[in-house]
Amino acid sequence: QPVESETLRGAVALNLTDGLQRHVPGYTTALQNSVEQNHRAAGQLHKLTTTSTSGPGAKVDDGGGGSAAPTSLGGPCTEEGAALENCGRAPEFTGINGWLNTPGDQPLSLASLRGKVVLIDFWTYSCVNCQRALPHVEAWYRSYAKDGLVVVGVHTPEFAFEHVTSNVRAQAAALGVKYPIAIDNGYKTWNAYSNQYWPAEYLIDASGVVRHVAFGEGDYGGTETLIRALLAAAHPGTTLGAATDVPNATPIEQQTPESYLGYKYQQNVDGAPLVHDRATHYAFPSTLTPDTFALSGVWTDGSETATAGADAKLEISYQADDVYLVLGGTGTLTVRDGSAAPRIVQVDGVPKLYLLVGAENPKRAVLALSFTAGIQAYDFTFG
């Protein structure tokens, strides 16, 4: 199931999708879905709507492989290809700001890892797509480290708070990430790989050549099969254990797209336009358009986040099993979804992803949220 991409945000900003904003992606317009699912088209759109490869890339899962991978590794590479390919020599880790989960937090280099099979996983900790992929990556690390697999999570941030190493360290620990993490705050390694996606995986053989790429969620069994093939080739005679068995949580149902509250990438807002960088009182519209959100009470809308003031409330019309919201600050959030008693969420200061609604089956509903003053709301995602 695709989720919102920076390339599509740029198109919206240039009115390239005027009149269709509420139909992409995961909505009812098949044309928009197919554009979002085509990484080649997304890469070209990215070139048209951005001036640099630095900065947030696309969080995309197209639910299947076979399209040309937008890399500049020097060789042909098929996204989620079923067979190993020669995609070119892997770029070295570049411009890394720090390391976690290495002895003494000392740096690694691909040159020092020759003879090992290396999986590079580009991620950022508040990304729900990354969080759904992490159990698979963690299971591979646990199962195959003894057989010569090295996993490196290149943490390339989307939001300002994800540049803070202490936040990354704390949330990586909370998420169970024990393999080495490279802090790529300047997007130097991201750009070296011409990467555009969270999550994105690059599988490198023992000689330092990229042999497989996968963008977004899904095809975990295919990636693991190729990991095992490279380990067997690197260490002939090694007997590998059974393949891992982690449930695939990739959403397959139609769902509301990612919705940012800060004005930098904001869309899907109903009601009066939001005022930038100034505390303003809002009122809900008389009706809420499907797959939009609206504010009431006092809010200050910033570049990345909307900060709650007096009597701050938010309603969002959504279609999904699960609703997530990235929150920062300290206070409480009251959640009402119409199907149960109100639920209180404690927001503890460090910005991170919170699950607001978890359901067994996808539904169309309106979620009503009440915030204490000072809470910062960044980004809705769905599952």
PDB file of C-alpha atoms in Angstrom, residues 109-368:
ATOM      1  CA  SER A 109      33.409   1.302   6.829  1.00  0.00           C
ATOM      2  CA  LEU A 110      32.363  -0.943   3.998  1.00  0.00           C
ATOM      3  CA  ALA A 111      36.044  -1.482   3.234  1.00  0.00           C
ATOM      4  CA  SER A 112      36.510  -2.988   6.690  1.00  0.00           C
ATOM      5  CA  LEU A 113      33.520  -5.280   6.126  1.00  0.00           C
ATOM      6  CA  ARG A 114      34.846  -7.017   3.001  1.00  0.00           C
ATOM      7  CA  GLY A 115      34.139 -10.722   3.312  1.00  0.00           C
ATOM      8  CA  LYS A 116      30.851  -9.996   5.069  1.00  0.00           C
ATOM      9  CA  VAL A 117      27.395  -9.753   3.566  1.00  0.00           C
ATOM     10  CA  VAL A 118      26.042  -6.298   4.404  1.00  0.00           C
ATOM     11  CA  LEU A 119      22.439  -5.111   4.499  1.00  0.00           C
ATOM     12  CA  ILE A 120      22.049  -1.326   4.553  1.00  0.00           C
ATOM     13  CA  ASP A 121      18.625  -0.208   5.723  1.00  0.00           C
ATOM     14  CA  PHE A 122      17.739   3.480   5.305  1.00  0.00           C
ATOM     15  CA  TRP A 123      15.190   4.423   7.959  1.00  0.00           C
ATOM     16  CA  THR A 124      14.000   7.125  10.319  1.00  0.00           C
ATOM     17  CA  TYR A 125      12.514   6.331  13.691  1.00  0.00           C
ATOM     18  CA  SER A 126       9.117   8.072  13.493  1.00  0.00           C
ATOM     19  CA  CYS A 127       8.272   6.521  10.108  1.00  0.00           C
ATOM     20  CA  VAL A 128       5.508   3.945  10.506  1.00  0.00           C
ATOM     21  CA  ASN A 129       6.596   2.133   7.334  1.00  0.00           C
ATOM     22  CA  CYS A 130      10.079   1.749   8.799  1.00  0.00           C
ATOM     23  CA  GLN A 131       8.630   0.531  12.082  1.00  0.00           C
ATOM     24  CA  ARG A 132       6.618  -2.159  10.317  1.00  0.00           C
ATOM     25  CA  ALA A 133       9.739  -3.296   8.450  1.00  0.00           C
ATOM     26  CA  LEU A 134      12.044  -3.265  11.493  1.00  0.00           C
ATOM     27  CA  PRO A 135      10.939  -6.632  12.984  1.00  0.00           C
ATOM     28  CA  HIS A 136      12.072  -8.353   9.787  1.00  0.00           C
ATOM     29  CA  VAL A 137      15.430  -6.570   9.690  1.00  0.00           C
ATOM     30  CA  GLU A 138      15.974  -7.271  13.393  1.00  0.00           C
ATOM     31  CA  ALA A 139      15.131 -10.949  12.899  1.00  0.00           C
ATOM     32  CA  TRP A 140      17.650 -11.234  10.041  1.00  0.00           C
ATOM     33  CA  TYR A 141      20.310  -9.656  12.236  1.00  0.00           C
ATOM     34  CA  ARG A 142      19.594 -12.047  15.105  1.00  0.00           C
ATOM     35  CA  SER A 143      19.493 -15.104  12.859  1.00  0.00           C
ATOM     36  CA  TYR A 144      22.408 -14.471  10.507  1.00  0.00           C
ATOM     37  CA  ALA A 145      24.985 -12.301  12.304  1.00  0.00           C
ATOM     38  CA  LYS A 146      26.812 -15.473  13.341  1.00  0.00           C
ATOM     39  CA  ASP A 147      26.886 -16.536   9.680  1.00  0.00           C
ATOM     40  CA  GLY A 148      28.529 -13.334   8.457  1.00  0.00           C
ATOM     41  CA  LEU A 149      25.652 -10.869   7.961  1.00  0.00           C
ATOM     42  CA  VAL A 150      26.220  -7.256   9.036  1.00  0.00           C
ATOM     43  CA  VAL A 151      23.191  -4.978   9.219  1.00  0.00           C
ATOM     44  CA  VAL A 152      23.680  -1.205   9.255  1.00  0.00           C
ATOM     45  CA  GLY A 153      20.701   1.064   9.791  1.00  0.00           C
ATOM     46  CA  VAL A 154      21.436   4.406   8.138  1.00  0.00           C
ATOM     47  CA  HIS A 155      19.213   6.811  10.068  1.00  0.00           C
ATOM     48  CA  THR A 156      18.407   9.703   7.743  1.00  0.00           C
ATOM     49  CA  PRO A 157      15.952  12.057   9.480  1.00  0.00           C
ATOM     50  CA  GLU A 158      12.742  13.575   8.198  1.00  0.00           C
ATOM     51  CA  PHE A 159      11.943  15.930  11.089  1.00  0.00           C
ATOM     52  CA  ALA A 160      14.238  18.252  13.055  1.00  0.00           C
ATOM     53  CA  PHE A 161      13.825  16.210  16.251  1.00  0.00           C
ATOM     54  CA  GLU A 162      15.215  13.155  14.449  1.00  0.00           C
ATOM     55  CA  HIS A 163      18.543  14.968  14.044  1.00  0.00           C
ATOM     56  CA  VAL A 164      19.033  14.712  17.823  1.00  0.00           C
ATOM     57  CA  THR A 165      21.264  11.709  18.495  1.00  0.00           C
ATOM     58  CA  SER A 166      19.908  11.160  22.003  1.00  0.00           C
ATOM     59  CA  ASN A 167      16.391  10.867  20.550  1.00  0.00           C
ATOM     60  CA  VAL A 168      17.593   8.338  17.978  1.00  0.00           C
ATOM     61  CA  ARG A 169      19.448   6.354  20.637  1.00  0.00           C
ATOM     62  CA  ALA A 170      16.412   6.220  22.949  1.00  0.00           C
ATOM     63  CA  GLN A 171      13.897   5.326  20.261  1.00  0.00           C
ATOM     64  CA  ALA A 172      16.175   2.764  18.611  1.00  0.00           C
ATOM     65  CA  ALA A 173      16.465   1.034  21.980  1.00  0.00           C
ATOM     66  CA  ALA A 174      12.690   1.205  22.464  1.00  0.00           C
ATOM     67  CA  LEU A 175      12.188  -0.344  19.033  1.00  0.00           C
ATOM     68  CA  GLY A 176      14.678  -3.140  19.744  1.00  0.00           C
ATOM     69  CA  VAL A 177      17.339  -2.077  17.234  1.00  0.00           C
ATOM     70  CA  LYS A 178      20.633  -3.640  18.334  1.00  0.00           C
ATOM     71  CA  TYR A 179      22.605  -3.570  15.077  1.00  0.00           C
ATOM     72  CA  PRO A 180      24.893  -0.624  14.153  1.00  0.00           C
ATOM     73  CA  ILE A 181      23.233   2.689  13.316  1.00  0.00           C
ATOM     74  CA  ALA A 182      24.881   5.410  11.229  1.00  0.00           C
ATOM     75  CA  ILE A 183      23.564   8.937  11.924  1.00  0.00           C
ATOM     76  CA  ASP A 184      23.188  10.492   8.476  1.00  0.00           C
ATOM     77  CA  ASN A 185      21.866  13.942   9.455  1.00  0.00           C
ATOM     78  CA  GLY A 186      23.373  15.665   6.417  1.00  0.00           C
ATOM     79  CA  TYR A 187      21.951  13.170   3.894  1.00  0.00           C
ATOM     80  CA  LYS A 188      25.486  12.475   2.647  1.00  0.00           C
ATOM     81  CA  THR A 189      25.181   8.688   2.524  1.00  0.00           C
ATOM     82  CA  TRP A 190      21.560   8.976   1.394  1.00  0.00           C
ATOM     83  CA  ASN A 191      22.734  11.088  -1.552  1.00  0.00           C
ATOM     84  CA  ALA A 192      25.687   8.792  -2.270  1.00  0.00           C
ATOM     85  CA  TYR A 193      23.144   6.047  -2.945  1.00  0.00           C
ATOM     86  CA  SER A 194      20.740   8.440  -4.705  1.00  0.00           C
ATOM     87  CA  ASN A 195      18.172   7.065  -2.304  1.00  0.00           C
ATOM     88  CA  GLN A 196      14.644   8.467  -2.242  1.00  0.00           C
ATOM     89  CA  TYR A 197      12.739   6.128   0.051  1.00  0.00           C
ATOM     90  CA  TRP A 198      12.088   5.142   3.655  1.00  0.00           C
ATOM     91  CA  PRO A 199      12.566   2.295   4.236  1.00  0.00           C
ATOM     92  CA  ALA A 200      15.077   1.259   1.585  1.00  0.00           C
ATOM     93  CA  GLU A 201      17.340  -1.778   1.644  1.00  0.00           C
ATOM     94  CA  TYR A 202      20.579  -2.372  -0.242  1.00  0.00           C
ATOM     95  CA  LEU A 203      22.034  -5.881  -0.054  1.00  0.00           C
ATOM     96  CA  ILE A 204      25.808  -5.975  -0.591  1.00  0.00           C
ATOM     97  CA  ASP A 205      27.883  -9.086  -1.240  1.00  0.00           C
ATOM     98  CA  ALA A 206      31.198 -10.018   0.338  1.00  0.00           C
ATOM     99  CA  SER A 207      33.143  -8.225  -2.406  1.00  0.00           C
ATOM    100  CA  GLY A 208      31.331  -4.909  -1.870  1.00  0.00           C
ATOM    101  CA  VAL A 209      28.884  -5.034  -4.806  1.00  0.00           C
ATOM    102  CA  VAL A 210      25.194  -4.175  -4.393  1.00  0.00           C
ATOM    103  CA  ARG A 211      23.233  -7.269  -5.464  1.00  0.00           C
ATOM    104  CA  HIS A 212      19.634  -6.373  -4.570  1.00  0.00           C
ATOM    105  CA  VAL A 213      17.540  -3.309  -3.695  1.00  0.00           C
ATOM    106  CA  ALA A 214      14.080  -3.056  -2.146  1.00  0.00           C
ATOM    107  CA  PHE A 215      12.079   0.084  -1.439  1.00  0.00           C
ATOM    108  CA  GLY A 216       9.193   0.326   0.990  1.00  0.00           C
ATOM    109  CA  GLU A 217       7.495  -2.502   2.813  1.00  0.00           C
ATOM    110  CA  GLY A 218       6.935  -6.077   1.707  1.00  0.00           C
ATOM    111  CA  ASP A 219       8.762  -8.878  -0.135  1.00  0.00           C
ATOM    112  CA  TYR A 220      10.591  -9.815   3.048  1.00  0.00           C
ATOM    113  CA  GLY A 221      10.762 -13.468   2.064  1.00  0.00           C
ATOM    114  CA  GLY A 222      12.382 -12.551  -1.246  1.00  0.00           C
ATOM    115  CA  THR A 223      15.014 -10.403   0.437  1.00  0.00           C
ATOM    116  CA  GLU A 224      15.770 -13.090   3.007  1.00  0.00           C
ATOM    117  CA  THR A 225      16.201 -15.713   0.276  1.00  0.00           C
ATOM    118  CA  LEU A 226      18.875 -13.529  -1.347  1.00  0.00           C
ATOM    119  CA  ILE A 227      20.570 -12.847   2.008  1.00  0.00           C
ATOM    120  CA  ARG A 228      20.861 -16.602   2.505  1.00  0.00           C
ATOM    121  CA  ALA A 229      22.196 -17.087  -1.024  1.00  0.00           C
ATOM    122  CA  LEU A 230      24.942 -14.489  -0.493  1.00  0.00           C
ATOM    123  CA  LEU A 231      25.887 -15.955   2.885  1.00  0.00           C
ATOM    124  CA  ALA A 232      26.154 -19.432   1.357  1.00  0.00           C
ATOM    125  CA  ALA A 233      28.334 -18.078  -1.461  1.00  0.00           C
ATOM    126  CA  ALA A 234      30.580 -16.162   0.924  1.00  0.00           C
ATOM    127  CA  HIS A 235      31.027 -19.095   3.297  1.00  0.00           C
ATOM    128  CA  PRO A 236      30.768 -22.390   1.386  1.00  0.00           C
ATOM    129  CA  GLY A 237      29.845 -25.316   3.573  1.00  0.00           C
ATOM    130  CA  THR A 238      28.020 -23.171   6.131  1.00  0.00           C
ATOM    131  CA  THR A 239      24.739 -24.659   7.259  1.00  0.00           C
ATOM    132  CA  LEU A 240      22.177 -21.930   7.775  1.00  0.00           C
ATOM    133  CA  GLY A 241      19.331 -22.307  10.226  1.00  0.00           C
ATOM    134  CA  ALA A 242      15.676 -22.115   9.305  1.00  0.00           C
ATOM    135  CA  ALA A 243      14.394 -18.971   7.662  1.00  0.00           C
ATOM    136  CA  THR A 244      12.826 -16.412   9.968  1.00  0.00           C
ATOM    137  CA  ASP A 245       9.071 -16.338  10.443  1.00  0.00           C
ATOM    138  CA  VAL A 246       7.918 -12.774  11.135  1.00  0.00           C
ATOM    139  CA  PRO A 247       4.347 -11.814  10.173  1.00  0.00           C
ATOM    140  CA  ASN A 248       4.099  -9.324   7.323  1.00  0.00           C
ATOM    141  CA  ALA A 249       2.178  -6.297   8.631  1.00  0.00           C
ATOM    142  CA  THR A 250       2.209  -4.387   5.334  1.00  0.00           C
ATOM    143  CA  PRO A 251      -1.288  -2.876   4.847  1.00  0.00           C
ATOM    144  CA  ILE A 252      -3.146  -4.172   1.824  1.00  0.00           C
ATOM    145  CA  GLU A 253      -6.423  -2.242   2.138  1.00  0.00           C
ATOM    146  CA  GLN A 254      -7.211   1.195   0.779  1.00  0.00           C
ATOM    147  CA  GLN A 255      -6.414   3.870   3.358  1.00  0.00           C
ATOM    148  CA  THR A 256      -6.165   7.595   3.932  1.00  0.00           C
ATOM    149  CA  PRO A 257      -2.812   9.098   2.888  1.00  0.00           C
ATOM    150  CA  GLU A 258      -0.197  10.548   5.184  1.00  0.00           C
ATOM    151  CA  SER A 259      -1.270  14.000   6.401  1.00  0.00           C
ATOM    152  CA  TYR A 260       1.222  16.587   7.691  1.00  0.00           C
ATOM    153  CA  LEU A 261       0.086  19.312  10.094  1.00  0.00           C
ATOM    154  CA  GLY A 262       3.054  21.659   9.611  1.00  0.00           C
ATOM    155  CA  TYR A 263       2.806  23.975   6.630  1.00  0.00           C
ATOM    156  CA  LYS A 264       6.027  22.742   4.980  1.00  0.00           C
ATOM    157  CA  TYR A 265       4.222  19.747   3.428  1.00  0.00           C
ATOM    158  CA  GLN A 266       0.684  20.411   4.562  1.00  0.00           C
ATOM    159  CA  GLN A 267      -2.342  19.220   2.626  1.00  0.00           C
ATOM    160  CA  ASN A 268      -5.714  17.601   3.261  1.00  0.00           C
ATOM    161  CA  VAL A 269      -6.817  20.468   5.552  1.00  0.00           C
ATOM    162  CA  ASP A 270     -10.517  21.305   5.732  1.00  0.00           C
ATOM    163  CA  GLY A 271     -11.951  24.572   7.008  1.00  0.00           C
ATOM    164  CA  ALA A 272     -10.201  27.932   7.053  1.00  0.00           C
ATOM    165  CA  PRO A 273      -6.587  28.068   5.772  1.00  0.00           C
ATOM    166  CA  LEU A 274      -4.076  27.746   8.585  1.00  0.00           C
ATOM    167  CA  VAL A 275      -2.080  30.835   9.563  1.00  0.00           C
ATOM    168  CA  HIS A 276       1.693  30.415   9.645  1.00  0.00           C
ATOM    169  CA  ASP A 277       3.700  30.880  12.845  1.00  0.00           C
ATOM    170  CA  ARG A 278       1.053  32.772  14.826  1.00  0.00           C
ATOM    171  CA  ALA A 279      -1.376  31.609  17.507  1.00  0.00           C
ATOM    172  CA  THR A 280      -4.805  31.641  15.848  1.00  0.00           C
ATOM    173  CA  HIS A 281      -8.301  30.557  16.884  1.00  0.00           C
ATOM    174  CA  TYR A 282     -10.002  28.101  14.530  1.00  0.00           C
ATOM    175  CA  ALA A 283     -13.484  26.590  14.280  1.00  0.00           C
ATOM    176  CA  PHE A 284     -14.465  23.257  12.765  1.00  0.00           C
ATOM    177  CA  PRO A 285     -16.286  23.394   9.412  1.00  0.00           C
ATOM    178  CA  SER A 286     -19.957  22.419   9.448  1.00  0.00           C
ATOM    179  CA  THR A 287     -19.056  19.113   7.766  1.00  0.00           C
ATOM    180  CA  LEU A 288     -15.696  17.391   7.421  1.00  0.00           C
ATOM    181  CA  THR A 289     -14.696  16.251   3.945  1.00  0.00           C
ATOM    182  CA  PRO A 290     -13.589  12.588   3.850  1.00  0.00           C
ATOM    183  CA  ASP A 291      -9.831  12.098   4.245  1.00  0.00           C
ATOM    184  CA  THR A 292      -9.168  15.579   5.624  1.00  0.00           C
ATOM    185  CA  PHE A 293      -8.531  17.071   9.049  1.00  0.00           C
ATOM    186  CA  ALA A 294      -9.677  20.304  10.682  1.00  0.00           C
ATOM    187  CA  LEU A 295      -8.779  22.282  13.806  1.00  0.00           C
ATOM    188  CA  SER A 296     -10.689  24.151  16.470  1.00  0.00           C
ATOM    189  CA  GLY A 297      -9.490  26.207  19.408  1.00  0.00           C
ATOM    190  CA  VAL A 298      -6.104  27.911  19.458  1.00  0.00           C
ATOM    191  CA  TRP A 299      -3.246  26.490  17.391  1.00  0.00           C
ATOM    192  CA  THR A 300       0.134  27.765  16.188  1.00  0.00           C
ATOM    193  CA  ASP A 301       0.956  26.218  12.845  1.00  0.00           C
ATOM    194  CA  GLY A 302       4.706  25.964  12.230  1.00  0.00           C
ATOM    195  CA  SER A 303       6.833  24.552   9.453  1.00  0.00           C
ATOM    196  CA  GLU A 304       6.835  20.976  10.770  1.00  0.00           C
ATOM    197  CA  THR A 305       4.247  20.958  13.529  1.00  0.00           C
ATOM    198  CA  ALA A 306       1.010  22.416  14.838  1.00  0.00           C
ATOM    199  CA  THR A 307       1.277  23.365  18.531  1.00  0.00           C
ATOM    200  CA  ALA A 308      -1.851  23.185  20.679  1.00  0.00           C
ATOM    201  CA  GLY A 309      -3.038  26.216  22.633  1.00  0.00           C
ATOM    202  CA  ALA A 310      -6.205  26.852  24.643  1.00  0.00           C
ATOM    203  CA  ASP A 311      -9.082  24.414  24.010  1.00  0.00           C
ATOM    204  CA  ALA A 312      -7.204  22.836  21.085  1.00  0.00           C
ATOM    205  CA  LYS A 313      -9.122  20.135  19.233  1.00  0.00           C
ATOM    206  CA  LEU A 314      -8.662  18.245  15.971  1.00  0.00           C
ATOM    207  CA  GLU A 315     -10.941  16.040  13.904  1.00  0.00           C
ATOM    208  CA  ILE A 316      -9.765  13.785  11.089  1.00  0.00           C
ATOM    209  CA  SER A 317     -11.875  11.728   8.709  1.00  0.00           C
ATOM    210  CA  TYR A 318      -9.989   8.551   7.857  1.00  0.00           C
ATOM    211  CA  GLN A 319     -10.174   5.095   6.345  1.00  0.00           C
ATOM    212  CA  ALA A 320      -7.749   2.569   7.856  1.00  0.00           C
ATOM    213  CA  ASP A 321      -7.274  -0.120  10.473  1.00  0.00           C
ATOM    214  CA  ASP A 322      -4.817   1.921  12.501  1.00  0.00           C
ATOM    215  CA  VAL A 323      -4.207   5.627  13.043  1.00  0.00           C
ATOM    216  CA  TYR A 324      -0.797   6.957  14.119  1.00  0.00           C
ATOM    217  CA  LEU A 325       0.273  10.484  15.008  1.00  0.00           C
ATOM    218  CA  VAL A 326       3.772  11.831  15.636  1.00  0.00           C
ATOM    219  CA  LEU A 327       3.589  13.898  18.830  1.00  0.00           C
ATOM    220  CA  GLY A 328       6.008  15.951  20.919  1.00  0.00           C
ATOM    221  CA  GLY A 329       5.806  18.101  24.036  1.00  0.00           C
ATOM    222  CA  THR A 330       4.332  17.069  27.368  1.00  0.00           C
ATOM    223  CA  GLY A 331       0.689  16.674  28.252  1.00  0.00           C
ATOM    224  CA  THR A 332      -2.342  14.547  27.509  1.00  0.00           C
ATOM    225  CA  LEU A 333      -4.328  13.743  24.407  1.00  0.00           C
ATOM    226  CA  THR A 334      -7.921  12.550  24.662  1.00  0.00           C
ATOM    227  CA  VAL A 335      -8.949  10.218  21.840  1.00  0.00           C
ATOM    228  CA  ARG A 336     -12.586   9.647  20.850  1.00  0.00           C
ATOM    229  CA  ASP A 337     -13.368   7.407  17.887  1.00  0.00           C
ATOM    230  CA  GLY A 338     -17.077   6.820  18.471  1.00  0.00           C
ATOM    231  CA  SER A 339     -16.735   3.116  19.127  1.00  0.00           C
ATOM    232  CA  ALA A 340     -15.410   3.088  22.687  1.00  0.00           C
ATOM    233  CA  ALA A 341     -14.983   5.216  25.778  1.00  0.00           C
ATOM    234  CA  PRO A 342     -12.559   8.141  25.457  1.00  0.00           C
ATOM    235  CA  ARG A 343      -8.925   7.113  25.841  1.00  0.00           C
ATOM    236  CA  ILE A 344      -6.149   9.219  27.356  1.00  0.00           C
ATOM    237  CA  VAL A 345      -2.692   9.200  25.744  1.00  0.00           C
ATOM    238  CA  GLN A 346       0.206  10.552  27.810  1.00  0.00           C
ATOM    239  CA  VAL A 347       2.658  12.507  25.656  1.00  0.00           C
ATOM    240  CA  ASP A 348       6.054  12.280  27.332  1.00  0.00           C
ATOM    241  CA  GLY A 349       8.235  14.925  25.693  1.00  0.00           C
ATOM    242  CA  VAL A 350      10.467  13.117  23.199  1.00  0.00           C
ATOM    243  CA  PRO A 351       8.768  13.378  19.786  1.00  0.00           C
ATOM    244  CA  LYS A 352       7.796   9.964  18.482  1.00  0.00           C
ATOM    245  CA  LEU A 353       5.045   7.945  16.826  1.00  0.00           C
ATOM    246  CA  TYR A 354       1.914   7.151  18.872  1.00  0.00           C
ATOM    247  CA  LEU A 355      -0.784   4.625  17.994  1.00  0.00           C
ATOM    248  CA  LEU A 356      -4.157   6.319  18.508  1.00  0.00           C
ATOM    249  CA  VAL A 357      -6.501   3.697  17.033  1.00  0.00           C
ATOM    250  CA  GLY A 358      -5.977   0.001  16.409  1.00  0.00           C
ATOM    251  CA  ALA A 359      -8.733  -1.980  14.708  1.00  0.00           C
ATOM    252  CA  GLU A 360      -9.236  -5.502  13.422  1.00  0.00           C
ATOM    253  CA  ASN A 361     -10.802  -4.383  10.155  1.00  0.00           C
ATOM    254  CA  PRO A 362     -10.494  -1.209   8.095  1.00  0.00           C
ATOM    255  CA  LYS A 363     -13.213   1.322   8.714  1.00  0.00           C
ATOM    256  CA  ARG A 364     -14.321   4.777   7.673  1.00  0.00           C
ATOM    257  CA  ALA A 365     -14.658   6.999  10.740  1.00  0.00           C
ATOM    258  CA  VAL A 366     -14.046  10.423  12.239  1.00  0.00           C
ATOM    259  CA  LEU A 367     -11.490  10.629  15.021  1.00  0.00           C
ATOM    260  CA  ALA A 368     -11.900  13.460  17.554  1.00  0.00           C
TER     261      ALA A 368
END
